[in-house]
XYZ file of C-alpha atoms in Angstrom:
393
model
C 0.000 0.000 0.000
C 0.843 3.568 -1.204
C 0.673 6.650 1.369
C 0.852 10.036 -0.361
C 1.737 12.972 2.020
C 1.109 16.164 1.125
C 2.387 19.578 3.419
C 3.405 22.718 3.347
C 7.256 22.292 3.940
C 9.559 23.413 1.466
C 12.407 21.051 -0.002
C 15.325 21.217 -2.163
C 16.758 18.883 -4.503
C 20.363 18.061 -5.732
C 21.761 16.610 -8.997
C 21.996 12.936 -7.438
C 18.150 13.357 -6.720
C 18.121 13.447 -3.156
C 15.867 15.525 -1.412
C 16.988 17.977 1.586
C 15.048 20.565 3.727
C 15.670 23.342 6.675
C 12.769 22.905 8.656
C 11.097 19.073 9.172
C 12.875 16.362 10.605
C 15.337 13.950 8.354
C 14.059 11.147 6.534
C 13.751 9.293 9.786
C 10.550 11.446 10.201
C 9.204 9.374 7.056
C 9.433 6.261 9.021
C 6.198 6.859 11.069
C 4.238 6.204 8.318
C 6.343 3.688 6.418
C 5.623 1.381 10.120
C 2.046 0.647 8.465
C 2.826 1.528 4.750
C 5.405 0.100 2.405
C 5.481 3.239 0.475
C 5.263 6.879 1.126
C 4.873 9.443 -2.280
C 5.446 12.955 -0.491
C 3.708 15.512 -2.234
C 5.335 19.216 -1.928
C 7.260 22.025 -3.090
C 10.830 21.474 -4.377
C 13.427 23.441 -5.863
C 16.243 22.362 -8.144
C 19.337 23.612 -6.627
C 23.199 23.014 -8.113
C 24.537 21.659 -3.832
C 23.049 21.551 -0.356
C 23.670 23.305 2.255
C 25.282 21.950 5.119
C 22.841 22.619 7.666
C 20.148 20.988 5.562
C 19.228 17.830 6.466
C 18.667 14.686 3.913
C 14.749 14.097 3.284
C 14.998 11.107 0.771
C 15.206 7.953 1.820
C 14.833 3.906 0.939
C 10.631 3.508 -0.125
C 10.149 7.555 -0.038
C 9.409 9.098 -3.561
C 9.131 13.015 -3.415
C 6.722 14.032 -6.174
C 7.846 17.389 -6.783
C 5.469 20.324 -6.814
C 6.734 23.934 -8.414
C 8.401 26.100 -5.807
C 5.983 29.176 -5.352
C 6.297 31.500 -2.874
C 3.387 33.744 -1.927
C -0.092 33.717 -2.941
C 0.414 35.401 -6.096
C 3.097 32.950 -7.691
C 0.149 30.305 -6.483
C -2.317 31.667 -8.608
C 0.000 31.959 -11.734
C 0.951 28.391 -11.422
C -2.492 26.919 -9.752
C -3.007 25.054 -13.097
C 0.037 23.043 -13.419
C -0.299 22.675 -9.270
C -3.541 21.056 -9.786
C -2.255 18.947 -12.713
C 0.378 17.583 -10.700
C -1.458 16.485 -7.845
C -4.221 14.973 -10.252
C -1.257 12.519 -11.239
C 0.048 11.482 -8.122
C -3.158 11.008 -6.392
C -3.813 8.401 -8.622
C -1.117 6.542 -7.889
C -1.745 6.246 -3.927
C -3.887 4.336 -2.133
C -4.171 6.523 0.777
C -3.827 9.925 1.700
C -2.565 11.775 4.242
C -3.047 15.422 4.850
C -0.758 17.590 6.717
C -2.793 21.122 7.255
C -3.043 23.553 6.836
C -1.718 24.449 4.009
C -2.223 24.957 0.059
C -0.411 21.946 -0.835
C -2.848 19.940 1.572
C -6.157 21.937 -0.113
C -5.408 20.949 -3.520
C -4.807 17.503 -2.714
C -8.218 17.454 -0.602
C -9.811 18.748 -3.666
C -8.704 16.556 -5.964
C -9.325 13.190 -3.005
C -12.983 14.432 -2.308
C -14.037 13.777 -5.823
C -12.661 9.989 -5.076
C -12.928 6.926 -3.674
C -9.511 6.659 -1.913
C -9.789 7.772 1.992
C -7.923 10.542 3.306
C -6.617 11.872 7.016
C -5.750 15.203 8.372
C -3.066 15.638 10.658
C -4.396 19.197 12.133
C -0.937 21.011 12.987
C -1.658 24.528 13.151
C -4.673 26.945 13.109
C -4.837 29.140 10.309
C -7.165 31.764 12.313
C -4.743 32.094 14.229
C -1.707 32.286 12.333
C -3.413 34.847 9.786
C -4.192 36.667 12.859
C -3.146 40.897 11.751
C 0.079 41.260 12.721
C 1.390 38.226 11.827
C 1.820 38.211 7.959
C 2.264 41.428 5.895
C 0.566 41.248 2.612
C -2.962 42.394 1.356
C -4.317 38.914 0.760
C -4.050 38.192 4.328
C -7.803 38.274 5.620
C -8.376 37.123 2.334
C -6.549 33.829 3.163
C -7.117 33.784 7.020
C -10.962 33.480 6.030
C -10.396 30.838 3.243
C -7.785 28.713 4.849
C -9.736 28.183 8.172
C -12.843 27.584 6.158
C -11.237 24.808 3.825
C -9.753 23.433 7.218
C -12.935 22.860 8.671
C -14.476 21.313 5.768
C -11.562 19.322 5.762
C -11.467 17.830 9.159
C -15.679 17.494 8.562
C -15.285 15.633 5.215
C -12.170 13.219 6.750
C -12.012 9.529 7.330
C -9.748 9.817 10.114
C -8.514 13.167 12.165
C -5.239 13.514 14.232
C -4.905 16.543 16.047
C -1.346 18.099 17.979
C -3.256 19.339 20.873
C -5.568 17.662 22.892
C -8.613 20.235 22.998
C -7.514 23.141 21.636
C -7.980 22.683 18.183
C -10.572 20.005 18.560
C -12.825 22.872 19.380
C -12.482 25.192 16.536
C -12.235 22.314 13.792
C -14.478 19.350 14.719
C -14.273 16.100 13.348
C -17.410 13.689 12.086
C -14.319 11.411 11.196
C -14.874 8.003 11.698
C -11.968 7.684 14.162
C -9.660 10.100 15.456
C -7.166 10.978 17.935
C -4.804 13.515 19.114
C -0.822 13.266 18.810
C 2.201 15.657 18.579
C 4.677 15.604 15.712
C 7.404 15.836 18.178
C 9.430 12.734 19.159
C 11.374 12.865 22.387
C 13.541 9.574 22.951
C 15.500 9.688 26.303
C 18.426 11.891 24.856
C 16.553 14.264 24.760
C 15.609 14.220 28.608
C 18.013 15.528 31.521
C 18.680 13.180 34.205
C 16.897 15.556 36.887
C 15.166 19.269 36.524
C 17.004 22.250 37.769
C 17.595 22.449 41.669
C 18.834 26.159 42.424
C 17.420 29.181 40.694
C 20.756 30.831 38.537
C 22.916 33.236 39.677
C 25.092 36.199 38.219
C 23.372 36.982 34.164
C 21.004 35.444 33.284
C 20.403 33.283 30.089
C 17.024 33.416 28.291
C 16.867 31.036 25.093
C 14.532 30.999 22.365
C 14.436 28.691 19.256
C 11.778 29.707 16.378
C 12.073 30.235 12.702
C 11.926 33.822 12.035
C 10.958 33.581 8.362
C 7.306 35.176 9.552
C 6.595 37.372 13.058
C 4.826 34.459 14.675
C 7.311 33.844 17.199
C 7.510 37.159 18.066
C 11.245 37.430 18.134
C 10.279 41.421 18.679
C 7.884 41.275 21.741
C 11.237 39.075 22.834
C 13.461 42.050 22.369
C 11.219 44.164 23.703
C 10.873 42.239 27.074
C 14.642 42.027 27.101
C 14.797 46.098 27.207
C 12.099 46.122 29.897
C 14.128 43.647 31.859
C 17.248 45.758 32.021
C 15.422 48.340 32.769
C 14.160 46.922 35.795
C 18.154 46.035 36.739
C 17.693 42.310 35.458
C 20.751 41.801 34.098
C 19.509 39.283 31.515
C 21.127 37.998 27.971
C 18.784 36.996 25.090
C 19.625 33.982 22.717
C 17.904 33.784 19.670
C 18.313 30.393 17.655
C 16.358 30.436 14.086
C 16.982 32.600 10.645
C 14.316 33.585 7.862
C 13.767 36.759 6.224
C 12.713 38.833 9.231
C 15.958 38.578 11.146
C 17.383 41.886 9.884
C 14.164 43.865 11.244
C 14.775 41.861 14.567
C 18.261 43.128 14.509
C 16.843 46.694 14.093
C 14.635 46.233 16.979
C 17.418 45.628 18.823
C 19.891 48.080 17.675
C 16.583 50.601 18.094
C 16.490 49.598 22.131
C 20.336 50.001 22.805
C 19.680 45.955 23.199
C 22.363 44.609 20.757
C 25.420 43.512 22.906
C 22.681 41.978 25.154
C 21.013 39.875 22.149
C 22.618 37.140 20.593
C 21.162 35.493 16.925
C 23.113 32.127 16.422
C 21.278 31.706 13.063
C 20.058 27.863 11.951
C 21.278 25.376 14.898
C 23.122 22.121 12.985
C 21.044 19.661 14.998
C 18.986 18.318 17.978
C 22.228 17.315 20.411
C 23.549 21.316 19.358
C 19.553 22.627 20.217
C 20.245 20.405 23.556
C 23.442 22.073 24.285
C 21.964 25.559 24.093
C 19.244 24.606 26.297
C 21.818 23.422 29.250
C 23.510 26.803 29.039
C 20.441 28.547 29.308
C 18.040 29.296 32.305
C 14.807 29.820 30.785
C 12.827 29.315 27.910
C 10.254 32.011 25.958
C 8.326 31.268 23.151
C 5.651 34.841 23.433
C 4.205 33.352 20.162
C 1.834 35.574 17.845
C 0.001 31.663 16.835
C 1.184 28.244 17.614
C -0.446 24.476 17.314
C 1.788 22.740 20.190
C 4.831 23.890 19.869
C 8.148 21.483 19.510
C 10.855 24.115 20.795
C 8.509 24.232 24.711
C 8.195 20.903 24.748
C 12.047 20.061 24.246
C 12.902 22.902 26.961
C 10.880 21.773 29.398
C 12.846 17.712 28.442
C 15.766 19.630 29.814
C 14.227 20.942 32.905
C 13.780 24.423 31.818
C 11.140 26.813 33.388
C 9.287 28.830 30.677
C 7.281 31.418 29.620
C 4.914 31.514 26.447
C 1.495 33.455 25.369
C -1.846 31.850 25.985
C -2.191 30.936 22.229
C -2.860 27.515 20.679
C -1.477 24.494 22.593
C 1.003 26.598 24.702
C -1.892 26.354 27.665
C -2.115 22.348 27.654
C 1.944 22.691 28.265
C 2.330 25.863 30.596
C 0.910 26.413 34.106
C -1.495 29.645 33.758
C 0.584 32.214 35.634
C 3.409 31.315 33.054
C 1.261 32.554 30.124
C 1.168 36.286 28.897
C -1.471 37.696 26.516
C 0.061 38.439 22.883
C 1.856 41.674 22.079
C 2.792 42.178 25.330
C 6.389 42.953 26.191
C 5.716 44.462 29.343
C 3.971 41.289 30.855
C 6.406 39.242 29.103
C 9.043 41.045 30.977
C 7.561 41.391 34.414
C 6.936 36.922 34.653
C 10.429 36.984 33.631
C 11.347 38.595 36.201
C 9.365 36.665 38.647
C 10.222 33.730 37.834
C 13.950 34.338 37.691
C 13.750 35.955 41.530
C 11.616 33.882 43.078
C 14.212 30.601 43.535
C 11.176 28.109 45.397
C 8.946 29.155 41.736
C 12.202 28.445 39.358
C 12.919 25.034 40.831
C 9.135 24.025 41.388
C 8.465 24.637 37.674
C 11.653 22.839 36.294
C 10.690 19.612 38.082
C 6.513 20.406 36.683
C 8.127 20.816 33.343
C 10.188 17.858 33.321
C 7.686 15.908 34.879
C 4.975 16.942 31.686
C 7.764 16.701 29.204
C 7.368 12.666 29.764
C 4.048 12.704 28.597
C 5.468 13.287 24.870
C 8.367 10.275 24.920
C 8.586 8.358 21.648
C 6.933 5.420 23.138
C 3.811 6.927 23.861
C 2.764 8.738 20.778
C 4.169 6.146 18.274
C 1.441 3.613 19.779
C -0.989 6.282 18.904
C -0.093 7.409 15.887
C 0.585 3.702 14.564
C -2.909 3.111 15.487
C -3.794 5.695 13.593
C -2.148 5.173 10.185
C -3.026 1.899 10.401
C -7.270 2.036 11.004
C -6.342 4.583 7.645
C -4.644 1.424 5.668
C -7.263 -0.802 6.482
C -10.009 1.690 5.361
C -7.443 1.893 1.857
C -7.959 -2.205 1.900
C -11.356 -2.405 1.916
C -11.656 0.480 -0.914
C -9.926 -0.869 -3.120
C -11.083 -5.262 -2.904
């Protein structure tokens, strides 16, 4: 049996034909689904490049075909090349048995659209909520409420229409896209083996200047790398002497960098660009002593989940799945430095709060070990494949 994927990730390919990307996991990530499948056809965006870079990491691997959609970027490039989009997907759908959607996302629309008209069942895996990520602020361009109003639409029709629905969080999202799926669940993409877990949470609140981390692609505002820097001014000026460590690149660094330089901030803010892996992403986490993530939109988000593996306190926005993770006096409303700031500070002063929320946070982090959500998702994938069976006797 034949899984097609489709999502929104972008990926590049060499010369030699393999397949690389900057953002999802490597092709282990692939090996979820190829547990109940014997083939996975991944349906996205790819550009040709000429080498890879060495921070990519290799997507390709044995029984995982990429079929390769055109790289757009933007909504407008999407409507020039929505025809020869649509064509391709038209093709690979009918080579798959089953189909697996990844939303939201355009990639994951046309594929629904082309599915619906079929007899081959299809899943969502729900990982983010377009309402909220089209939120204003978040994206600058005049097709925004435009797309905030169509996305979250096609996402609920999506999740009504589905044979089976997974979801990241485990109410959040449930509640703004319901499910009349035959079976469903809730899992996060995130896989934590025991690496990734310290052998005990933090005992003693730090000492001396303090190290706040944060780990977020800044190729959009949603992580609010800004509200960050902004928090980090406040803090100084309350005589917190506090460092900020940005880990992530995209397109909006250099206005982050202006923030900064704007607040007199810049020796106290440190971008390390695209980390090379999870063990250096660990590494940064040990130096630090707390964890933000003041997110504009978020489904549940990886970077929280890892930094509370390591025992880290944190502080996020009540937005998404951030509540199911956080205790409620460690979340701050959006766009708001000067809250952001003042739990900071509270949390780094109060030594019985730091060390009482590293062993919660460790303690939580558990619930999202390999072991645990591969039984679900398994289950999952595999109640899809037996749907595919019966479709196609």
């Amino acid at each position: 049996m034949k899984l097609l994927v489709a999502l929104e990730a972008h990926f590049y390919r060499t010369p030699d034909g393999r397949v690389w990307n900057d953002s999802v996991s490597d092709a282990s990530f692939w090996q979820r689904y190829l547990n109940v499948f014997e083939e996975v056809l991944v349906v996205a965006r790819v550009k040709q490049v000429e080498t890879n870079d060495p921070k990519w990491k290799l997507s390709s691997g044995d029984n995982v075909e990429f079929w390769c959609l055109p790289d757009y970027q933007g909504p407008w490039q999407y409507l020039k090349q929505r025809r020869a989009l649509q064509d391709e997907v038209k093709k690979a759908v009918k080579t798959c048995d089953a189909i697996m959607l990844r939303v939201p996302g355009a990639i994951g629309t046309l594929v629904w659209n082309v599915v619906k008209k079929t007899n081959k069942p299809y899943a969502c895996e729900v990982v983010g909520d377009p309402w909220d990520s089209l939120a204003p602020g978040t994206v600058k361009s005049i097709a925004r409420p435009l797309a905030r109003v169509m996305t979250t639409w096609n996402l609920k029709r999506q999740c009504e229409q589905a044979d089976g629905v997974s979801y990241v969080t485990e109410k959040t999202l449930q509640r703004r896209y319901p499910n009349r799926a035959a079976f469903y669940t809730h899992y996060s993409s995130i896989e934590l083996h025991d690496i990734a877990y310290a052998d005990s949470p933090r005992t003693e609140a730090p000492q001396g200047e303090v190290r706040i981390f944060n780990a977020g692609s800044m190729a959009t505002l949603y992580k609010a790398q800004d509200v960050q820097i902004q928090a980090l001014h406040k803090l100084r000026e309350l005589g917190v002497n506090a460092k900020l460590v940005l880990a992530g690149d995209g397109v909006c660094r250099a206005q982050f960098e202006e923030v900064a330089a704007s607040l007199e901030v810049s020796d106290n803010v440190e971008f390390l660009g695209l980390l090379p892996g999870a063990e250096a992403v660990r590494q940064e986490l040990d130096r630090s002593d707390l964890f933000i993530l003041p997110s504009r939109t978020e489904g549940l988000p990886r970077a929280v989940i890892e930094a509370m593996a390591r025992g880290l306190p944190c502080v996020g926005t009540n937005v998404g799945g951030i509540p199911e993770l956080l205790e409620s006096d460690d979340l701050v409303p959006v766009e708001d430095a000067a809250a952001l700031a003042e739990r900071i500070a509270v949390m780094l002063q109060d030594a019985k709060l730091y060390t009482e929320r590293s062993e919660q946070n460790w303690q939580k982090a558990k619930d999202y070990h390999a072991n645990l959500l591969s039984e679900r998702r398994t289950t999952f994938y595999t109640r899809l494949r037996r749907l595919a069976e019966q479709r196609t006797r």
